[in-house]
Amino acid sequence: MHTAAGVEACLPIRSDLDLVWVRQHVRQAAAQLGFGLVAQTKLVTAASELARNTLVHGGGGQMEATHVSSTGAQGLRLAFTDKGPGIADLDRALSDGYTSGGGLGMGLSGARRLVHDFHIDSTPGDGTTVRVTCWVAQPPRPREEA
């Protein structure tokens, strides 16, 4: 059971300068939660790619950062939302090696590999929301009944 402590921050993504603020906020929030340097770097890299996608492909939007917990594990959930054209072919956009140019060249599939949980909702003509979560330590799996 994941619980959220509420939205910690909501940052606009409308310019390259906003991308810098997103990266700085994510690094600071991850450090405050106790993420190690490698985990911070992975999350900041994923956030950077997703924020750039929000700006370049979605025409701008926002990032919401939320502190979450699950069975004692602490995490950070990031939601990137835009009202752009959406993604017509999600399977292709999520495939390894797919790039529409620009960014870090890692695409959505690369961002997905850097986080513990990844979810995308996109409707052509109505925008995209990508939610990612990273945990300070991977939360324990629920016990299965015997």
Short mmCIF file of N, CA and C in Angstrom, two decimals:
data_model
loop_
_atom_site.label_atom_id
_atom_site.label_comp_id
_atom_site.label_asym_id
_atom_site.label_seq_id
_atom_site.Cartn_x
_atom_site.Cartn_y
_atom_site.Cartn_z
N MET A 1 0.85 -1.17 0.00
CA MET A 1 0.00 0.00 0.00
C MET A 1 0.89 1.23 0.00
N HIS A 2 0.78 2.03 -1.03
CA HIS A 2 1.55 3.26 -1.13
C HIS A 2 0.73 4.39 -0.54
N THR A 3 1.35 5.22 0.25
CA THR A 3 0.68 6.40 0.76
C THR A 3 1.47 7.63 0.33
N ALA A 4 0.75 8.68 0.02
CA ALA A 4 1.39 9.92 -0.40
C ALA A 4 1.22 10.96 0.70
N ALA A 5 2.25 11.74 0.91
CA ALA A 5 2.22 12.77 1.93
C ALA A 5 1.70 14.09 1.36
N GLY A 6 1.23 14.07 0.13
CA GLY A 6 0.77 15.30 -0.50
C GLY A 6 1.80 15.84 -1.45
N VAL A 7 1.35 16.68 -2.35
CA VAL A 7 2.25 17.25 -3.34
C VAL A 7 3.23 18.19 -2.63
N GLU A 8 4.48 17.90 -2.79
CA GLU A 8 5.55 18.67 -2.16
C GLU A 8 5.87 19.91 -2.99
N ALA A 9 5.80 19.76 -4.32
CA ALA A 9 6.13 20.88 -5.21
C ALA A 9 5.44 20.69 -6.55
N CYS A 10 5.09 21.79 -7.16
CA CYS A 10 4.54 21.79 -8.50
C CYS A 10 5.31 22.86 -9.27
N LEU A 11 6.13 22.40 -10.22
CA LEU A 11 7.01 23.31 -10.96
C LEU A 11 6.57 23.42 -12.41
N PRO A 12 6.50 24.65 -12.94
CA PRO A 12 6.17 24.81 -14.36
C PRO A 12 7.33 24.36 -15.23
N ILE A 13 7.00 23.90 -16.42
CA ILE A 13 8.01 23.54 -17.42
C ILE A 13 7.64 24.28 -18.69
N ARG A 14 8.24 25.48 -18.85
CA ARG A 14 7.92 26.32 -20.00
C ARG A 14 9.16 26.83 -20.74
N SER A 15 10.35 26.57 -20.17
CA SER A 15 11.58 27.07 -20.79
C SER A 15 12.75 26.18 -20.38
N ASP A 16 13.89 26.39 -21.04
CA ASP A 16 15.09 25.65 -20.67
C ASP A 16 15.50 25.94 -19.23
N LEU A 17 15.27 27.18 -18.75
CA LEU A 17 15.59 27.51 -17.37
C LEU A 17 14.75 26.67 -16.40
N ASP A 18 13.49 26.41 -16.76
CA ASP A 18 12.63 25.57 -15.92
C ASP A 18 13.20 24.15 -15.81
N LEU A 19 13.86 23.67 -16.86
CA LEU A 19 14.47 22.34 -16.82
C LEU A 19 15.56 22.30 -15.75
N VAL A 20 16.30 23.38 -15.62
CA VAL A 20 17.34 23.48 -14.59
C VAL A 20 16.70 23.41 -13.21
N TRP A 21 15.61 24.16 -13.01
CA TRP A 21 14.92 24.15 -11.70
C TRP A 21 14.38 22.77 -11.37
N VAL A 22 13.83 22.07 -12.37
CA VAL A 22 13.32 20.71 -12.14
C VAL A 22 14.45 19.81 -11.66
N ARG A 23 15.58 19.82 -12.37
CA ARG A 23 16.71 18.97 -11.98
C ARG A 23 17.19 19.30 -10.57
N GLN A 24 17.32 20.59 -10.26
CA GLN A 24 17.78 20.98 -8.93
C GLN A 24 16.81 20.53 -7.85
N HIS A 25 15.52 20.71 -8.11
CA HIS A 25 14.52 20.32 -7.11
C HIS A 25 14.55 18.81 -6.87
N VAL A 26 14.61 18.04 -7.94
CA VAL A 26 14.60 16.58 -7.81
C VAL A 26 15.83 16.12 -7.04
N ARG A 27 17.01 16.68 -7.35
CA ARG A 27 18.23 16.29 -6.63
C ARG A 27 18.11 16.62 -5.15
N GLN A 28 17.65 17.82 -4.82
CA GLN A 28 17.52 18.22 -3.41
C GLN A 28 16.49 17.35 -2.68
N ALA A 29 15.35 17.11 -3.31
CA ALA A 29 14.31 16.29 -2.66
C ALA A 29 14.81 14.87 -2.44
N ALA A 30 15.51 14.29 -3.43
CA ALA A 30 16.03 12.94 -3.29
C ALA A 30 17.09 12.88 -2.18
N ALA A 31 17.95 13.88 -2.11
CA ALA A 31 18.98 13.90 -1.07
C ALA A 31 18.33 14.00 0.31
N GLN A 32 17.31 14.82 0.46
CA GLN A 32 16.63 14.96 1.75
C GLN A 32 15.97 13.66 2.19
N LEU A 33 15.52 12.86 1.23
CA LEU A 33 14.88 11.58 1.56
C LEU A 33 15.89 10.48 1.85
N GLY A 34 17.17 10.75 1.59
CA GLY A 34 18.21 9.76 1.90
C GLY A 34 18.67 8.93 0.72
N PHE A 35 18.36 9.35 -0.51
CA PHE A 35 18.85 8.65 -1.69
C PHE A 35 20.37 8.79 -1.75
N GLY A 36 21.06 7.73 -2.11
CA GLY A 36 22.50 7.80 -2.33
C GLY A 36 22.79 8.55 -3.62
N LEU A 37 24.06 8.87 -3.84
CA LEU A 37 24.46 9.66 -5.00
C LEU A 37 24.08 8.99 -6.33
N VAL A 38 24.28 7.68 -6.44
CA VAL A 38 23.96 6.98 -7.69
C VAL A 38 22.45 7.03 -7.93
N ALA A 39 21.66 6.76 -6.89
CA ALA A 39 20.20 6.79 -7.03
C ALA A 39 19.72 8.20 -7.37
N GLN A 40 20.34 9.21 -6.75
CA GLN A 40 19.99 10.60 -7.08
C GLN A 40 20.25 10.88 -8.56
N THR A 41 21.41 10.45 -9.03
CA THR A 41 21.79 10.70 -10.42
C THR A 41 20.84 10.02 -11.39
N LYS A 42 20.45 8.79 -11.10
CA LYS A 42 19.49 8.09 -11.96
C LYS A 42 18.16 8.83 -12.01
N LEU A 43 17.66 9.25 -10.85
CA LEU A 43 16.37 9.93 -10.82
C LEU A 43 16.45 11.29 -11.50
N VAL A 44 17.52 12.03 -11.27
CA VAL A 44 17.67 13.34 -11.92
C VAL A 44 17.79 13.17 -13.43
N THR A 45 18.48 12.14 -13.89
CA THR A 45 18.62 11.89 -15.32
C THR A 45 17.26 11.57 -15.94
N ALA A 46 16.48 10.70 -15.29
CA ALA A 46 15.14 10.38 -15.79
C ALA A 46 14.27 11.63 -15.79
N ALA A 47 14.32 12.41 -14.71
CA ALA A 47 13.51 13.63 -14.61
C ALA A 47 13.90 14.63 -15.70
N SER A 48 15.18 14.74 -15.98
CA SER A 48 15.65 15.66 -17.01
C SER A 48 15.09 15.27 -18.37
N GLU A 49 15.15 14.00 -18.69
CA GLU A 49 14.62 13.52 -19.98
C GLU A 49 13.11 13.75 -20.07
N LEU A 50 12.40 13.43 -19.00
CA LEU A 50 10.93 13.58 -19.02
C LEU A 50 10.52 15.04 -19.05
N ALA A 51 11.25 15.90 -18.34
CA ALA A 51 10.94 17.33 -18.38
C ALA A 51 11.19 17.90 -19.77
N ARG A 52 12.30 17.49 -20.39
CA ARG A 52 12.59 17.95 -21.76
C ARG A 52 11.50 17.48 -22.72
N ASN A 53 11.05 16.24 -22.59
CA ASN A 53 9.95 15.75 -23.43
C ASN A 53 8.70 16.60 -23.23
N THR A 54 8.42 16.95 -21.97
CA THR A 54 7.25 17.77 -21.66
C THR A 54 7.34 19.11 -22.37
N LEU A 55 8.53 19.70 -22.37
CA LEU A 55 8.74 21.00 -23.00
C LEU A 55 8.72 20.90 -24.53
N VAL A 56 9.55 20.00 -25.07
CA VAL A 56 9.76 19.94 -26.52
C VAL A 56 8.56 19.32 -27.25
N HIS A 57 8.08 18.20 -26.76
CA HIS A 57 7.02 17.48 -27.47
C HIS A 57 5.62 17.85 -26.99
N GLY A 58 5.52 18.26 -25.73
CA GLY A 58 4.21 18.59 -25.18
C GLY A 58 3.90 20.08 -25.16
N GLY A 59 4.88 20.90 -25.58
CA GLY A 59 4.66 22.33 -25.60
C GLY A 59 4.71 22.98 -24.23
N GLY A 60 5.22 22.26 -23.24
CA GLY A 60 5.29 22.77 -21.87
C GLY A 60 4.24 22.12 -21.01
N GLY A 61 4.41 22.26 -19.71
CA GLY A 61 3.49 21.65 -18.78
C GLY A 61 3.98 21.86 -17.37
N GLN A 62 3.96 20.80 -16.57
CA GLN A 62 4.39 20.91 -15.19
C GLN A 62 4.91 19.59 -14.66
N MET A 63 5.66 19.68 -13.56
CA MET A 63 6.09 18.51 -12.82
C MET A 63 5.58 18.64 -11.39
N GLU A 64 4.95 17.60 -10.89
CA GLU A 64 4.56 17.53 -9.49
C GLU A 64 5.46 16.50 -8.81
N ALA A 65 6.02 16.88 -7.68
CA ALA A 65 6.85 15.98 -6.89
C ALA A 65 6.11 15.66 -5.59
N THR A 66 6.03 14.38 -5.27
CA THR A 66 5.30 13.93 -4.09
C THR A 66 6.15 12.94 -3.31
N HIS A 67 6.25 13.15 -2.00
CA HIS A 67 6.93 12.19 -1.11
C HIS A 67 5.94 11.06 -0.84
N VAL A 68 6.35 9.82 -1.07
CA VAL A 68 5.49 8.66 -0.85
C VAL A 68 6.19 7.67 0.08
N SER A 69 5.40 6.81 0.71
CA SER A 69 5.98 5.76 1.54
C SER A 69 5.19 4.48 1.34
N SER A 70 5.87 3.36 1.53
CA SER A 70 5.25 2.06 1.38
C SER A 70 5.99 1.08 2.29
N THR A 71 5.28 0.51 3.23
CA THR A 71 5.84 -0.46 4.16
C THR A 71 7.17 0.02 4.72
N GLY A 72 7.21 1.26 5.14
CA GLY A 72 8.41 1.81 5.74
C GLY A 72 9.43 2.38 4.77
N ALA A 73 9.31 2.09 3.50
CA ALA A 73 10.24 2.62 2.51
C ALA A 73 9.79 4.02 2.09
N GLN A 74 10.75 4.91 1.91
CA GLN A 74 10.46 6.27 1.48
C GLN A 74 10.78 6.41 0.00
N GLY A 75 9.97 7.20 -0.70
CA GLY A 75 10.21 7.38 -2.12
C GLY A 75 9.80 8.75 -2.60
N LEU A 76 10.08 9.00 -3.85
CA LEU A 76 9.72 10.25 -4.50
C LEU A 76 9.01 9.91 -5.80
N ARG A 77 7.77 10.43 -5.93
CA ARG A 77 6.98 10.23 -7.15
C ARG A 77 6.97 11.55 -7.92
N LEU A 78 7.28 11.48 -9.20
CA LEU A 78 7.27 12.64 -10.07
C LEU A 78 6.24 12.42 -11.16
N ALA A 79 5.41 13.43 -11.40
CA ALA A 79 4.42 13.37 -12.47
C ALA A 79 4.67 14.53 -13.42
N PHE A 80 4.89 14.21 -14.69
CA PHE A 80 5.13 15.19 -15.74
C PHE A 80 3.88 15.23 -16.61
N THR A 81 3.23 16.39 -16.70
CA THR A 81 1.96 16.50 -17.41
C THR A 81 2.03 17.62 -18.43
N ASP A 82 1.50 17.35 -19.62
CA ASP A 82 1.38 18.38 -20.64
C ASP A 82 0.03 18.23 -21.34
N LYS A 83 -0.34 19.24 -22.08
CA LYS A 83 -1.59 19.23 -22.86
C LYS A 83 -1.27 19.26 -24.35
N GLY A 84 -0.15 18.65 -24.71
CA GLY A 84 0.31 18.65 -26.09
C GLY A 84 -0.42 17.65 -26.96
N PRO A 85 0.21 17.26 -28.06
CA PRO A 85 -0.44 16.40 -29.05
C PRO A 85 -0.59 14.95 -28.61
N GLY A 86 0.01 14.56 -27.50
CA GLY A 86 -0.06 13.16 -27.07
C GLY A 86 0.89 12.30 -27.88
N ILE A 87 0.90 11.03 -27.56
CA ILE A 87 1.79 10.07 -28.23
C ILE A 87 0.90 9.08 -28.99
N ALA A 88 1.01 9.11 -30.30
CA ALA A 88 0.14 8.27 -31.13
C ALA A 88 0.47 6.78 -30.99
N ASP A 89 1.77 6.44 -30.90
CA ASP A 89 2.18 5.04 -30.85
C ASP A 89 3.05 4.82 -29.60
N LEU A 90 2.39 4.51 -28.47
CA LEU A 90 3.12 4.33 -27.21
C LEU A 90 4.13 3.20 -27.28
N ASP A 91 3.76 2.08 -27.90
CA ASP A 91 4.68 0.94 -27.99
C ASP A 91 5.98 1.35 -28.68
N ARG A 92 5.87 2.10 -29.76
CA ARG A 92 7.06 2.55 -30.49
C ARG A 92 7.86 3.55 -29.65
N ALA A 93 7.16 4.49 -29.00
CA ALA A 93 7.83 5.50 -28.19
C ALA A 93 8.56 4.89 -27.00
N LEU A 94 8.07 3.74 -26.52
CA LEU A 94 8.69 3.08 -25.37
C LEU A 94 9.73 2.04 -25.77
N SER A 95 9.91 1.83 -27.07
CA SER A 95 10.86 0.82 -27.52
C SER A 95 12.30 1.33 -27.39
N ASP A 96 13.21 0.40 -27.10
CA ASP A 96 14.62 0.75 -26.99
C ASP A 96 15.13 1.30 -28.31
N GLY A 97 15.91 2.35 -28.21
CA GLY A 97 16.53 2.92 -29.39
C GLY A 97 15.68 3.94 -30.11
N TYR A 98 14.40 4.08 -29.73
CA TYR A 98 13.56 5.06 -30.41
C TYR A 98 13.90 6.44 -29.89
N THR A 99 14.08 7.38 -30.80
CA THR A 99 14.29 8.77 -30.42
C THR A 99 13.68 9.65 -31.48
N SER A 100 13.15 10.75 -31.05
CA SER A 100 12.61 11.73 -31.99
C SER A 100 13.61 12.88 -32.15
N GLY A 101 14.81 12.69 -31.59
CA GLY A 101 15.87 13.69 -31.70
C GLY A 101 15.91 14.59 -30.49
N GLY A 102 17.05 15.18 -30.23
CA GLY A 102 17.20 16.08 -29.09
C GLY A 102 17.30 15.31 -27.79
N GLY A 103 17.27 16.01 -26.69
CA GLY A 103 17.33 15.37 -25.37
C GLY A 103 18.63 14.63 -25.18
N LEU A 104 18.60 13.69 -24.26
CA LEU A 104 19.79 12.91 -23.95
C LEU A 104 19.92 11.69 -24.85
N GLY A 105 18.93 11.50 -25.72
CA GLY A 105 18.97 10.37 -26.62
C GLY A 105 18.58 9.06 -25.97
N MET A 106 18.09 9.11 -24.74
CA MET A 106 17.72 7.87 -24.05
C MET A 106 16.24 7.57 -24.18
N GLY A 107 15.44 8.58 -24.50
CA GLY A 107 14.02 8.38 -24.72
C GLY A 107 13.27 7.89 -23.49
N LEU A 108 12.01 7.59 -23.70
CA LEU A 108 11.16 7.11 -22.61
C LEU A 108 11.64 5.77 -22.07
N SER A 109 12.13 4.90 -22.96
CA SER A 109 12.57 3.57 -22.49
C SER A 109 13.77 3.70 -21.55
N GLY A 110 14.67 4.63 -21.84
CA GLY A 110 15.81 4.84 -20.96
C GLY A 110 15.38 5.41 -19.61
N ALA A 111 14.46 6.35 -19.63
CA ALA A 111 13.95 6.91 -18.38
C ALA A 111 13.27 5.82 -17.56
N ARG A 112 12.53 4.95 -18.24
CA ARG A 112 11.83 3.85 -17.55
C ARG A 112 12.81 2.92 -16.84
N ARG A 113 13.97 2.67 -17.45
CA ARG A 113 14.97 1.78 -16.84
C ARG A 113 15.63 2.38 -15.60
N LEU A 114 15.58 3.70 -15.47
CA LEU A 114 16.26 4.38 -14.36
C LEU A 114 15.42 4.49 -13.10
N VAL A 115 14.14 4.13 -13.16
CA VAL A 115 13.24 4.30 -12.01
C VAL A 115 12.66 2.95 -11.62
N HIS A 116 12.05 2.89 -10.44
CA HIS A 116 11.44 1.64 -9.98
C HIS A 116 10.05 1.43 -10.57
N ASP A 117 9.25 2.49 -10.63
CA ASP A 117 7.88 2.41 -11.16
C ASP A 117 7.72 3.45 -12.26
N PHE A 118 7.08 3.06 -13.36
CA PHE A 118 6.89 3.94 -14.51
C PHE A 118 5.50 3.71 -15.07
N HIS A 119 4.75 4.79 -15.25
CA HIS A 119 3.41 4.68 -15.82
C HIS A 119 3.19 5.88 -16.75
N ILE A 120 2.61 5.61 -17.92
CA ILE A 120 2.36 6.68 -18.87
C ILE A 120 0.91 6.61 -19.34
N ASP A 121 0.27 7.77 -19.38
CA ASP A 121 -1.07 7.93 -19.95
C ASP A 121 -0.95 8.98 -21.04
N SER A 122 -1.37 8.63 -22.24
CA SER A 122 -1.31 9.59 -23.33
C SER A 122 -2.50 9.39 -24.25
N THR A 123 -3.14 10.50 -24.59
CA THR A 123 -4.26 10.48 -25.51
C THR A 123 -3.93 11.43 -26.65
N PRO A 124 -3.85 10.90 -27.88
CA PRO A 124 -3.56 11.79 -29.01
C PRO A 124 -4.54 12.97 -29.03
N GLY A 125 -3.95 14.18 -29.10
CA GLY A 125 -4.74 15.40 -29.11
C GLY A 125 -5.07 15.94 -27.73
N ASP A 126 -4.73 15.19 -26.68
CA ASP A 126 -5.13 15.63 -25.34
C ASP A 126 -4.00 15.56 -24.31
N GLY A 127 -2.78 15.35 -24.73
CA GLY A 127 -1.66 15.43 -23.80
C GLY A 127 -1.19 14.11 -23.23
N THR A 128 -0.18 14.23 -22.38
CA THR A 128 0.51 13.07 -21.81
C THR A 128 0.83 13.33 -20.35
N THR A 129 0.72 12.28 -19.54
CA THR A 129 1.19 12.30 -18.16
C THR A 129 2.09 11.09 -17.95
N VAL A 130 3.29 11.34 -17.48
CA VAL A 130 4.22 10.27 -17.13
C VAL A 130 4.47 10.36 -15.63
N ARG A 131 4.23 9.24 -14.93
CA ARG A 131 4.48 9.17 -13.49
C ARG A 131 5.60 8.17 -13.23
N VAL A 132 6.60 8.61 -12.48
CA VAL A 132 7.70 7.72 -12.11
C VAL A 132 7.88 7.79 -10.60
N THR A 133 8.31 6.67 -10.02
CA THR A 133 8.60 6.62 -8.60
C THR A 133 9.93 5.92 -8.39
N CYS A 134 10.74 6.50 -7.51
CA CYS A 134 11.98 5.87 -7.07
C CYS A 134 11.92 5.75 -5.56
N TRP A 135 12.48 4.66 -5.06
CA TRP A 135 12.48 4.37 -3.63
C TRP A 135 13.90 4.44 -3.10
N VAL A 136 14.03 4.93 -1.85
CA VAL A 136 15.34 4.95 -1.21
C VAL A 136 15.87 3.53 -1.15
N ALA A 137 15.01 2.60 -0.82
CA ALA A 137 15.29 1.17 -0.91
C ALA A 137 14.05 0.56 -1.55
N GLN A 138 14.23 -0.35 -2.47
CA GLN A 138 13.06 -0.95 -3.15
C GLN A 138 12.10 -1.48 -2.08
N PRO A 139 10.82 -1.08 -2.12
CA PRO A 139 9.89 -1.53 -1.09
C PRO A 139 9.71 -3.04 -1.14
N PRO A 140 9.49 -3.66 0.01
CA PRO A 140 9.28 -5.11 0.01
C PRO A 140 8.01 -5.48 -0.72
N ARG A 141 8.06 -6.62 -1.39
CA ARG A 141 6.87 -7.10 -2.09
C ARG A 141 5.88 -7.61 -1.06
N PRO A 142 4.57 -7.45 -1.34
CA PRO A 142 3.57 -7.98 -0.42
C PRO A 142 3.73 -9.49 -0.27
N ARG A 143 3.46 -9.99 0.91
CA ARG A 143 3.55 -11.44 1.14
C ARG A 143 2.42 -12.14 0.40
N GLU A 144 2.77 -13.25 -0.22
CA GLU A 144 1.76 -14.02 -0.92
C GLU A 144 1.19 -15.07 0.03
N GLU A 145 -0.10 -15.28 -0.09
CA GLU A 145 -0.75 -16.29 0.74
C GLU A 145 -0.33 -17.68 0.26
N ALA A 146 -0.08 -18.58 1.20
CA ALA A 146 0.36 -19.94 0.85
C ALA A 146 -0.81 -20.79 0.42
#
